Amino acid sequence: MTDQVAVGEGDFAGPGPGAGAVAWDDPATRRAWWRQVGPGLLLIACCAAWWTWYSGIGIPLRERVVWLNVVFLLLTGIRVPFELLGELPNAYRVRRVLRTHPWHIAENPRHGVGNHPKAKDTRSAWFEVPDPAAPERRFPLILGSVPMWWHAGMRPTARPDRRARIARLWYSGIPGDQMVIAASRADEKAPHRLRHRYLRHGMMPENAAGPDVAAPDPSLDALSHPPTRRALRRRLSARFALLFTFWPALLAVQVAEVVADQDHDKIGVFVMALILEVTILPFHIYVVVATRRMARTLAAHPWRPVDCEVRTNGRQQRITVDGRSLTPSPFRVYVDSNAGRLWMAGDPTTRCVVSVPGGARPLGVAMSTKDNRPR
C-alpha cells in the first residue's frame, strides 16, 4: 500500500535555517536535539542514583520502598537498555551528521509505506524529496522500518492530525548514504523527532553487478559442479552427525535419570529433554529431508544463470526471476540482497534451487502463491 500526497513544483523550500551553515549551528536544532536526548539521560542518571542509594540502606528501609524499587527495576530492565542501545547511539549519529551538513526542507513531500520501486523491503517507509544538488530532480529516502510516531503519520489510514505532524520534512546528510530526517507541522520553525538512517541499506542498487565467475556447464547436472557438491556434502555430514550423536545422547540422559533418580528430585532434567525431543527433533528431521530433496533436485537439473531482483517482504525475502516471485524455503535464509544475477537449477513453477554465481551456496526456493496469484 502506498500513500502519495500530491505535491506541486514549489514544494522545495531550499536550505533550512541559516542557509549555507551546517544544521547544528541553528539554535532551534540544538534545542530539539537536547529535548530528545535529555529525558533519556535523566532517566539513566536517576536509575544509577537510585541503585547506588538502595545498595547502601538497611533492610527495614528497603521494605518501606519496595514498590518504588519495583518501578525502578522495570525502568532499569526495560527502558534503560532501550536508551543505551537505541536512542543514545541514534542521538550521537544525528549530531555527527548535523555538525557537517545543512538542513534541507521539503513541504508536503510524497511519502508512503510499502511498494516503492527502489526499496529492497517491500514494506519500507519512504519519502520522495528534491535533490539538494538539483532541486528539479527527486530522489527517494528509503527509511525501512520506522518508529511508531513516524509510521502513524505515513500510513494510508492515518488521521489528518497525524499527517499534519509530518507536513514539513527536514533532511540533512549525503543522498544515497546516511542522512538525518526530522519533521514538523507546516507552521513550525523547528524540527522534531530526529532520526538517523543509513539509506544504502534499504535501497536497490542502481546497477547490481554479479561476481565474475565462469558460466556453468549446461551438459552436467548441478550436483556435479565441485563447489555445489562440497557444500551439500558438508551440510548433510553436519546434520546427520548431529542427528545421530546429540539426540541419542539426550535419550541416554533421560534413561539414566529414570533409572538412577529414585526420588525424582531431578525430574526437571527429564522434562526439559522431552520438550526438546517433541519440539526440535521433528524440525531437525525435516531439515535433513529438505537437504536430501535439494540434492535430488540438483542431481536432476543443470545450473543456468538467470537475471533477478532481490527484495525483502517483511521478514521474508522475495526473489523475482522471469516475472515469477520465489521465496526461500523452508526457513528464512537469504541470498545476497545486492545480487542482480543468480544460478538456478530446476523448474521455478514448482520447487527449485538458486545460488549466488559459482554454485557454492545452494538455497531451496518455491513459488510464492501470494505474489504470483492472478490479479
Short mmCIF file of C-alpha atoms in Angstrom, two decimals:
data_model
loop_
_atom_site.label_atom_id
_atom_site.label_comp_id
_atom_site.label_asym_id
_atom_site.label_seq_id
_atom_site.Cartn_x
_atom_site.Cartn_y
_atom_site.Cartn_z
CA MET A 1 0.00 0.00 0.00
CA THR A 2 1.24 3.46 -0.79
CA ASP A 3 0.11 6.84 0.34
CA GLN A 4 1.12 9.57 -2.06
CA VAL A 5 0.46 13.16 -1.15
CA ALA A 6 0.12 15.48 -4.11
CA VAL A 7 2.93 17.99 -4.43
CA GLY A 8 3.48 20.98 -6.63
CA GLU A 9 6.56 22.31 -8.35
CA GLY A 10 7.18 24.70 -5.47
CA ASP A 11 7.34 22.10 -2.72
CA PHE A 12 11.09 22.53 -2.27
CA ALA A 13 11.79 25.17 0.33
CA GLY A 14 15.54 25.10 -0.20
CA PRO A 15 18.08 25.01 2.62
CA GLY A 16 16.79 25.23 6.14
CA PRO A 17 17.53 27.90 8.75
CA GLY A 18 20.87 29.54 8.31
CA ALA A 19 21.34 28.86 4.61
CA GLY A 20 24.89 27.86 3.88
CA ALA A 21 25.60 26.90 7.52
CA VAL A 22 25.55 23.42 8.98
CA ALA A 23 22.35 22.33 10.69
CA TRP A 24 23.96 22.20 14.15
CA ASP A 25 24.52 25.97 14.04
CA ASP A 26 20.76 26.52 14.24
CA PRO A 27 19.74 27.05 17.91
CA ALA A 28 16.32 25.50 17.30
CA THR A 29 18.00 22.32 16.05
CA ARG A 30 20.23 22.10 19.12
CA ARG A 31 17.22 22.62 21.40
CA ALA A 32 15.30 19.89 19.55
CA TRP A 33 18.26 17.53 19.95
CA TRP A 34 18.53 18.19 23.69
CA ARG A 35 14.76 17.79 24.17
CA GLN A 36 15.04 14.38 22.55
CA VAL A 37 18.19 13.26 24.40
CA GLY A 38 17.63 14.93 27.78
CA PRO A 39 14.85 12.67 29.17
CA GLY A 40 16.88 9.56 28.40
CA LEU A 41 20.00 10.91 30.10
CA LEU A 42 17.91 11.99 33.10
CA LEU A 43 16.32 8.53 33.34
CA ILE A 44 19.70 6.80 33.25
CA ALA A 45 21.06 9.17 35.91
CA CYS A 46 18.00 8.60 38.16
CA CYS A 47 18.27 4.81 37.89
CA ALA A 48 22.01 4.92 38.63
CA ALA A 49 21.43 7.18 41.65
CA TRP A 50 18.58 5.00 42.91
CA TRP A 51 20.58 1.76 42.83
CA THR A 52 23.59 3.46 44.40
CA TRP A 53 21.38 4.68 47.25
CA TYR A 54 19.42 1.41 47.52
CA SER A 55 22.56 -0.69 47.84
CA GLY A 56 23.64 1.27 50.94
CA ILE A 57 20.45 1.33 53.02
CA GLY A 58 19.32 -1.16 55.62
CA ILE A 59 16.70 -3.87 55.31
CA PRO A 60 13.91 -2.04 57.27
CA LEU A 61 14.10 0.94 54.93
CA ARG A 62 14.24 -1.34 51.88
CA GLU A 63 10.95 -2.91 52.95
CA ARG A 64 9.31 0.51 53.09
CA VAL A 65 10.29 1.42 49.50
CA VAL A 66 9.65 -1.98 47.93
CA TRP A 67 7.04 -0.72 45.45
CA LEU A 68 9.22 2.18 44.39
CA ASN A 69 12.00 -0.34 43.90
CA VAL A 70 9.76 -2.35 41.56
CA VAL A 71 9.25 0.77 39.43
CA PHE A 72 12.98 1.40 39.14
CA LEU A 73 13.56 -2.29 38.45
CA LEU A 74 11.19 -2.13 35.46
CA LEU A 75 12.76 1.10 34.22
CA THR A 76 16.25 -0.34 34.56
CA GLY A 77 15.36 -3.60 32.86
CA ILE A 78 13.22 -2.24 30.00
CA ARG A 79 13.68 1.45 29.37
CA VAL A 80 17.36 1.93 30.19
CA PRO A 81 18.59 -0.70 27.67
CA PHE A 82 16.35 0.95 25.06
CA GLU A 83 18.01 4.30 25.76
CA LEU A 84 21.54 2.92 25.89
CA LEU A 85 21.28 0.69 22.83
CA GLY A 86 18.84 2.68 20.70
CA GLU A 87 18.21 6.33 21.48
CA LEU A 88 21.66 7.45 22.61
CA PRO A 89 23.52 5.87 19.64
CA ASN A 90 20.89 7.44 17.35
CA ALA A 91 21.45 10.84 19.01
CA TYR A 92 25.21 10.55 18.60
CA ARG A 93 24.91 9.73 14.88
CA VAL A 94 22.35 12.52 14.41
CA ARG A 95 24.68 15.10 15.94
CA ARG A 96 27.63 13.85 13.85
CA VAL A 97 25.69 14.38 10.61
CA LEU A 98 24.14 17.70 11.65
CA ARG A 99 27.56 19.12 12.55
CA THR A 100 28.71 18.50 8.96
CA HIS A 101 25.72 19.12 6.68
CA PRO A 102 22.99 21.80 6.35
CA TRP A 103 19.26 21.26 6.65
CA HIS A 104 17.06 20.99 3.56
CA ILE A 105 13.29 21.24 3.80
CA ALA A 106 10.53 19.73 1.67
CA GLU A 107 6.95 20.87 2.07
CA ASN A 108 4.35 18.10 1.78
CA PRO A 109 6.70 15.55 0.18
CA ARG A 110 5.34 12.39 -1.39
CA HIS A 111 5.52 9.59 1.11
CA GLY A 112 4.17 6.14 1.76
CA VAL A 113 4.61 2.76 3.40
CA GLY A 114 5.46 -0.08 1.05
CA ASN A 115 5.91 -0.90 -2.62
CA HIS A 116 8.43 1.73 -3.61
CA PRO A 117 10.23 0.52 -6.77
CA LYS A 118 13.69 1.28 -5.37
CA ALA A 119 13.20 -0.24 -1.90
CA LYS A 120 14.71 -3.60 -1.02
CA ASP A 121 12.00 -4.26 1.54
CA THR A 122 8.51 -4.07 0.03
CA ARG A 123 7.18 -2.75 3.36
CA SER A 124 9.69 0.08 3.76
CA ALA A 125 8.54 3.57 4.64
CA TRP A 126 9.75 6.21 2.19
CA PHE A 127 9.76 9.87 1.22
CA GLU A 128 10.50 11.41 -2.18
CA VAL A 129 12.29 14.73 -1.81
CA PRO A 130 14.14 17.15 -4.11
CA ASP A 131 17.85 16.53 -4.58
CA PRO A 132 19.76 19.39 -2.88
CA ALA A 133 22.21 19.44 -5.81
CA ALA A 134 19.41 19.60 -8.42
CA PRO A 135 16.03 20.67 -6.93
CA GLU A 136 14.15 19.78 -10.12
CA ARG A 137 15.09 16.12 -9.60
CA ARG A 138 13.67 14.00 -6.79
CA PHE A 139 15.31 11.08 -5.04
CA PRO A 140 13.88 8.57 -2.54
CA LEU A 141 14.62 8.40 1.16
CA ILE A 142 14.06 4.69 1.87
CA LEU A 143 13.71 4.57 5.64
CA GLY A 144 12.97 0.87 6.17
CA SER A 145 11.20 0.26 9.45
CA VAL A 146 10.46 3.47 11.29
CA PRO A 147 9.35 4.21 14.88
CA MET A 148 5.63 4.20 15.56
CA TRP A 149 5.44 8.01 15.68
CA TRP A 150 6.58 8.22 12.05
CA HIS A 151 4.59 5.21 10.88
CA ALA A 152 1.37 6.58 12.39
CA GLY A 153 1.59 9.67 10.18
CA MET A 154 2.74 7.94 6.99
CA ARG A 155 0.33 5.01 6.70
CA PRO A 156 -2.71 5.35 4.39
CA THR A 157 -5.21 5.22 7.25
CA ALA A 158 -3.52 7.97 9.30
CA ARG A 159 -5.75 10.64 10.79
CA PRO A 160 -5.40 14.19 9.42
CA ASP A 161 -3.85 15.48 12.65
CA ARG A 162 -1.14 12.82 12.45
CA ARG A 163 -0.49 13.58 8.79
CA ALA A 164 -0.08 17.23 9.71
CA ARG A 165 2.82 16.36 12.04
CA ILE A 166 4.99 15.46 9.01
CA ALA A 167 3.76 18.19 6.66
CA ARG A 168 7.29 19.64 6.59
CA LEU A 169 10.19 17.21 6.22
CA TRP A 170 13.70 18.21 7.28
CA TYR A 171 16.62 16.20 5.89
CA SER A 172 20.37 16.54 6.11
CA GLY A 173 23.29 14.40 5.03
CA ILE A 174 24.61 12.56 2.00
CA PRO A 175 21.96 11.36 -0.50
CA GLY A 176 22.27 7.63 -1.02
CA ASP A 177 24.37 7.14 2.10
CA GLN A 178 23.48 8.34 5.60
CA MET A 179 21.02 11.08 6.40
CA VAL A 180 19.11 12.60 9.28
CA ILE A 181 15.39 13.22 8.95
CA ALA A 182 13.07 15.26 11.14
CA ALA A 183 9.53 16.52 10.82
CA SER A 184 7.36 19.43 11.86
CA ARG A 185 3.99 20.97 11.13
CA ALA A 186 3.76 23.43 8.27
CA ASP A 187 3.77 26.45 10.59
CA GLU A 188 6.63 25.31 12.85
CA LYS A 189 10.19 26.59 12.51
CA ALA A 190 11.97 23.86 14.46
CA PRO A 191 12.44 20.14 13.67
CA HIS A 192 11.11 17.30 15.80
CA ARG A 193 11.80 13.55 16.11
CA LEU A 194 15.31 13.50 14.68
CA ARG A 195 16.25 10.09 13.28
CA HIS A 196 19.42 8.81 11.65
CA ARG A 197 19.15 6.45 8.67
CA TYR A 198 21.65 4.53 6.53
CA LEU A 199 19.90 4.81 3.18
CA ARG A 200 22.30 2.47 1.40
CA HIS A 201 20.98 -0.41 3.50
CA GLY A 202 17.43 0.00 2.19
CA MET A 203 17.76 0.98 -1.48
CA MET A 204 18.02 -1.26 -4.51
CA PRO A 205 21.42 -0.85 -6.23
CA GLU A 206 21.35 1.11 -9.47
CA ASN A 207 23.46 -1.46 -11.32
CA ALA A 208 23.69 -4.72 -9.46
CA ALA A 209 26.79 -6.39 -10.89
CA GLY A 210 27.39 -10.04 -10.19
CA PRO A 211 30.81 -11.52 -9.47
CA ASP A 212 32.94 -12.50 -12.43
CA VAL A 213 32.71 -16.32 -12.45
CA ALA A 214 32.75 -18.87 -15.23
CA ALA A 215 29.37 -19.96 -16.59
CA PRO A 216 28.17 -23.44 -15.52
CA ASP A 217 28.39 -26.38 -17.90
CA PRO A 218 24.83 -26.98 -19.23
CA SER A 219 25.64 -30.62 -20.07
CA LEU A 220 26.31 -31.54 -16.43
CA ASP A 221 23.88 -31.69 -13.53
CA ALA A 222 24.28 -29.05 -10.82
CA LEU A 223 25.42 -31.58 -8.23
CA SER A 224 28.42 -32.42 -10.41
CA HIS A 225 29.67 -28.86 -10.04
CA PRO A 226 32.53 -29.16 -7.46
CA PRO A 227 31.61 -26.15 -5.20
CA THR A 228 27.97 -27.33 -5.08
CA ARG A 229 28.94 -30.90 -4.32
CA ARG A 230 31.24 -29.81 -1.49
CA ALA A 231 28.57 -27.51 0.00
CA LEU A 232 25.89 -30.23 0.02
CA ARG A 233 28.31 -32.79 1.42
CA ARG A 234 29.23 -30.51 4.32
CA ARG A 235 25.59 -29.76 5.11
CA LEU A 236 24.49 -33.38 5.08
CA SER A 237 27.50 -34.53 7.10
CA ALA A 238 26.90 -31.92 9.81
CA ARG A 239 23.16 -32.57 10.02
CA PHE A 240 23.47 -36.36 10.07
CA ALA A 241 26.25 -36.16 12.69
CA LEU A 242 24.04 -34.04 14.91
CA LEU A 243 21.08 -36.35 14.35
CA PHE A 244 22.99 -39.49 15.34
CA THR A 245 25.03 -38.05 18.23
CA PHE A 246 23.12 -35.32 20.07
CA TRP A 247 19.68 -36.93 20.15
CA PRO A 248 20.89 -40.41 21.26
CA ALA A 249 22.96 -38.72 23.98
CA LEU A 250 19.89 -36.78 25.13
CA LEU A 251 17.85 -40.00 25.22
CA ALA A 252 20.60 -41.66 27.27
CA VAL A 253 20.42 -38.83 29.81
CA GLN A 254 16.66 -39.39 30.13
CA VAL A 255 17.06 -43.12 30.66
CA ALA A 256 19.80 -42.58 33.24
CA GLU A 257 17.64 -40.09 35.08
CA VAL A 258 14.72 -42.52 35.26
CA VAL A 259 16.91 -45.43 36.44
CA ALA A 260 19.12 -43.61 38.94
CA ASP A 261 16.80 -40.93 40.32
CA GLN A 262 14.53 -42.94 42.57
CA ASP A 263 13.18 -39.89 44.40
CA HIS A 264 12.55 -37.99 41.14
CA ASP A 265 14.09 -34.84 42.54
CA LYS A 266 15.67 -34.23 39.12
CA ILE A 267 12.51 -34.73 37.12
CA GLY A 268 13.14 -31.32 35.51
CA VAL A 269 16.03 -32.82 33.51
CA PHE A 270 13.70 -35.45 32.05
CA VAL A 271 11.01 -32.87 31.22
CA MET A 272 13.41 -30.46 29.53
CA ALA A 273 14.86 -33.26 27.41
CA LEU A 274 11.36 -34.37 26.48
CA ILE A 275 10.41 -30.83 25.41
CA LEU A 276 13.47 -30.67 23.15
CA GLU A 277 12.61 -34.02 21.58
CA VAL A 278 8.99 -33.11 20.94
CA THR A 279 9.63 -29.63 19.52
CA ILE A 280 13.08 -29.61 17.88
CA LEU A 281 13.68 -33.21 16.79
CA PRO A 282 10.86 -33.24 14.18
CA PHE A 283 12.17 -29.95 12.80
CA HIS A 284 15.69 -31.40 12.64
CA ILE A 285 14.43 -34.42 10.72
CA TYR A 286 12.57 -32.11 8.36
CA VAL A 287 15.79 -30.16 7.71
CA VAL A 288 17.61 -33.37 6.81
CA VAL A 289 14.80 -34.44 4.47
CA ALA A 290 14.74 -30.98 2.84
CA THR A 291 18.50 -31.14 2.27
CA ARG A 292 18.21 -34.57 0.66
CA ARG A 293 15.40 -33.30 -1.55
CA MET A 294 17.59 -30.36 -2.59
CA ALA A 295 20.37 -32.80 -3.50
CA ARG A 296 17.94 -34.77 -5.71
CA THR A 297 16.87 -31.55 -7.49
CA LEU A 298 20.50 -30.60 -8.10
CA ALA A 299 21.27 -34.10 -9.40
CA ALA A 300 18.41 -33.89 -11.92
CA HIS A 301 18.95 -30.39 -13.36
CA PRO A 302 21.90 -28.29 -14.54
CA TRP A 303 22.78 -24.83 -13.28
CA ARG A 304 21.74 -21.94 -15.51
CA PRO A 305 22.40 -18.22 -14.99
CA VAL A 306 19.30 -16.02 -14.56
CA ASP A 307 18.75 -12.30 -14.01
CA CYS A 308 16.92 -11.49 -10.79
CA GLU A 309 15.74 -8.80 -8.43
CA VAL A 310 16.05 -9.45 -4.70
CA ARG A 311 13.91 -7.73 -2.08
CA THR A 312 12.54 -8.44 1.34
CA ASN A 313 8.85 -8.62 2.17
CA GLY A 314 8.65 -8.08 5.90
CA ARG A 315 10.74 -10.96 7.27
CA GLN A 316 10.64 -12.98 4.05
CA GLN A 317 12.97 -12.47 1.12
CA ARG A 318 11.42 -12.32 -2.36
CA ILE A 319 13.43 -13.20 -5.47
CA THR A 320 11.88 -12.18 -8.79
CA VAL A 321 13.03 -14.24 -11.78
CA ASP A 322 11.38 -14.01 -15.22
CA GLY A 323 8.34 -12.30 -13.68
CA ARG A 324 7.89 -15.06 -11.09
CA SER A 325 8.22 -14.39 -7.38
CA LEU A 326 10.20 -17.01 -5.45
CA THR A 327 10.65 -17.24 -1.69
CA PRO A 328 13.32 -19.19 0.24
CA SER A 329 12.04 -22.29 1.95
CA PRO A 330 11.63 -23.87 4.40
CA PHE A 331 13.17 -21.22 6.65
CA ARG A 332 14.29 -17.62 6.48
CA VAL A 333 17.69 -17.74 4.76
CA TYR A 334 18.84 -15.04 2.40
CA VAL A 335 20.81 -14.66 -0.78
CA ASP A 336 22.87 -11.51 -1.31
CA SER A 337 20.35 -8.65 -1.41
CA ASN A 338 22.54 -6.80 -3.95
CA ALA A 339 22.60 -9.73 -6.37
CA GLY A 340 21.39 -8.99 -9.88
CA ARG A 341 22.22 -12.46 -11.20
CA LEU A 342 21.87 -15.97 -9.75
CA TRP A 343 22.32 -19.57 -10.77
CA MET A 344 19.13 -21.66 -10.85
CA ALA A 345 18.50 -25.40 -11.08
CA GLY A 346 15.05 -26.88 -11.54
CA ASP A 347 11.62 -25.66 -12.57
CA PRO A 348 10.66 -22.30 -10.98
CA THR A 349 6.95 -23.19 -11.25
CA THR A 350 7.46 -25.89 -8.60
CA ARG A 351 10.46 -26.16 -6.29
CA CYS A 352 13.91 -25.23 -7.44
CA VAL A 353 17.31 -24.27 -6.11
CA VAL A 354 19.18 -20.99 -6.54
CA SER A 355 22.69 -19.95 -5.59
CA VAL A 356 24.96 -16.97 -5.87
CA PRO A 357 27.09 -17.32 -9.04
CA GLY A 358 29.56 -20.12 -8.54
CA GLY A 359 27.07 -22.59 -7.04
CA ALA A 360 28.71 -22.66 -3.61
CA ARG A 361 25.63 -21.58 -1.61
CA PRO A 362 22.60 -23.52 -2.85
CA LEU A 363 19.28 -22.44 -1.40
CA GLY A 364 15.87 -24.05 -1.85
CA VAL A 365 13.13 -21.73 -3.11
CA ALA A 366 9.50 -22.12 -4.09
CA MET A 367 6.97 -20.01 -5.97
CA SER A 368 5.08 -17.57 -3.78
CA THR A 369 1.38 -18.27 -4.30
CA LYS A 370 0.57 -14.91 -2.73
CA ASP A 371 2.79 -12.88 -5.06
CA ASN A 372 2.04 -14.87 -8.24
CA ARG A 373 -1.72 -15.23 -7.96
CA PRO A 374 -3.77 -13.72 -10.84
CA ARG A 375 -4.70 -10.08 -10.43
#
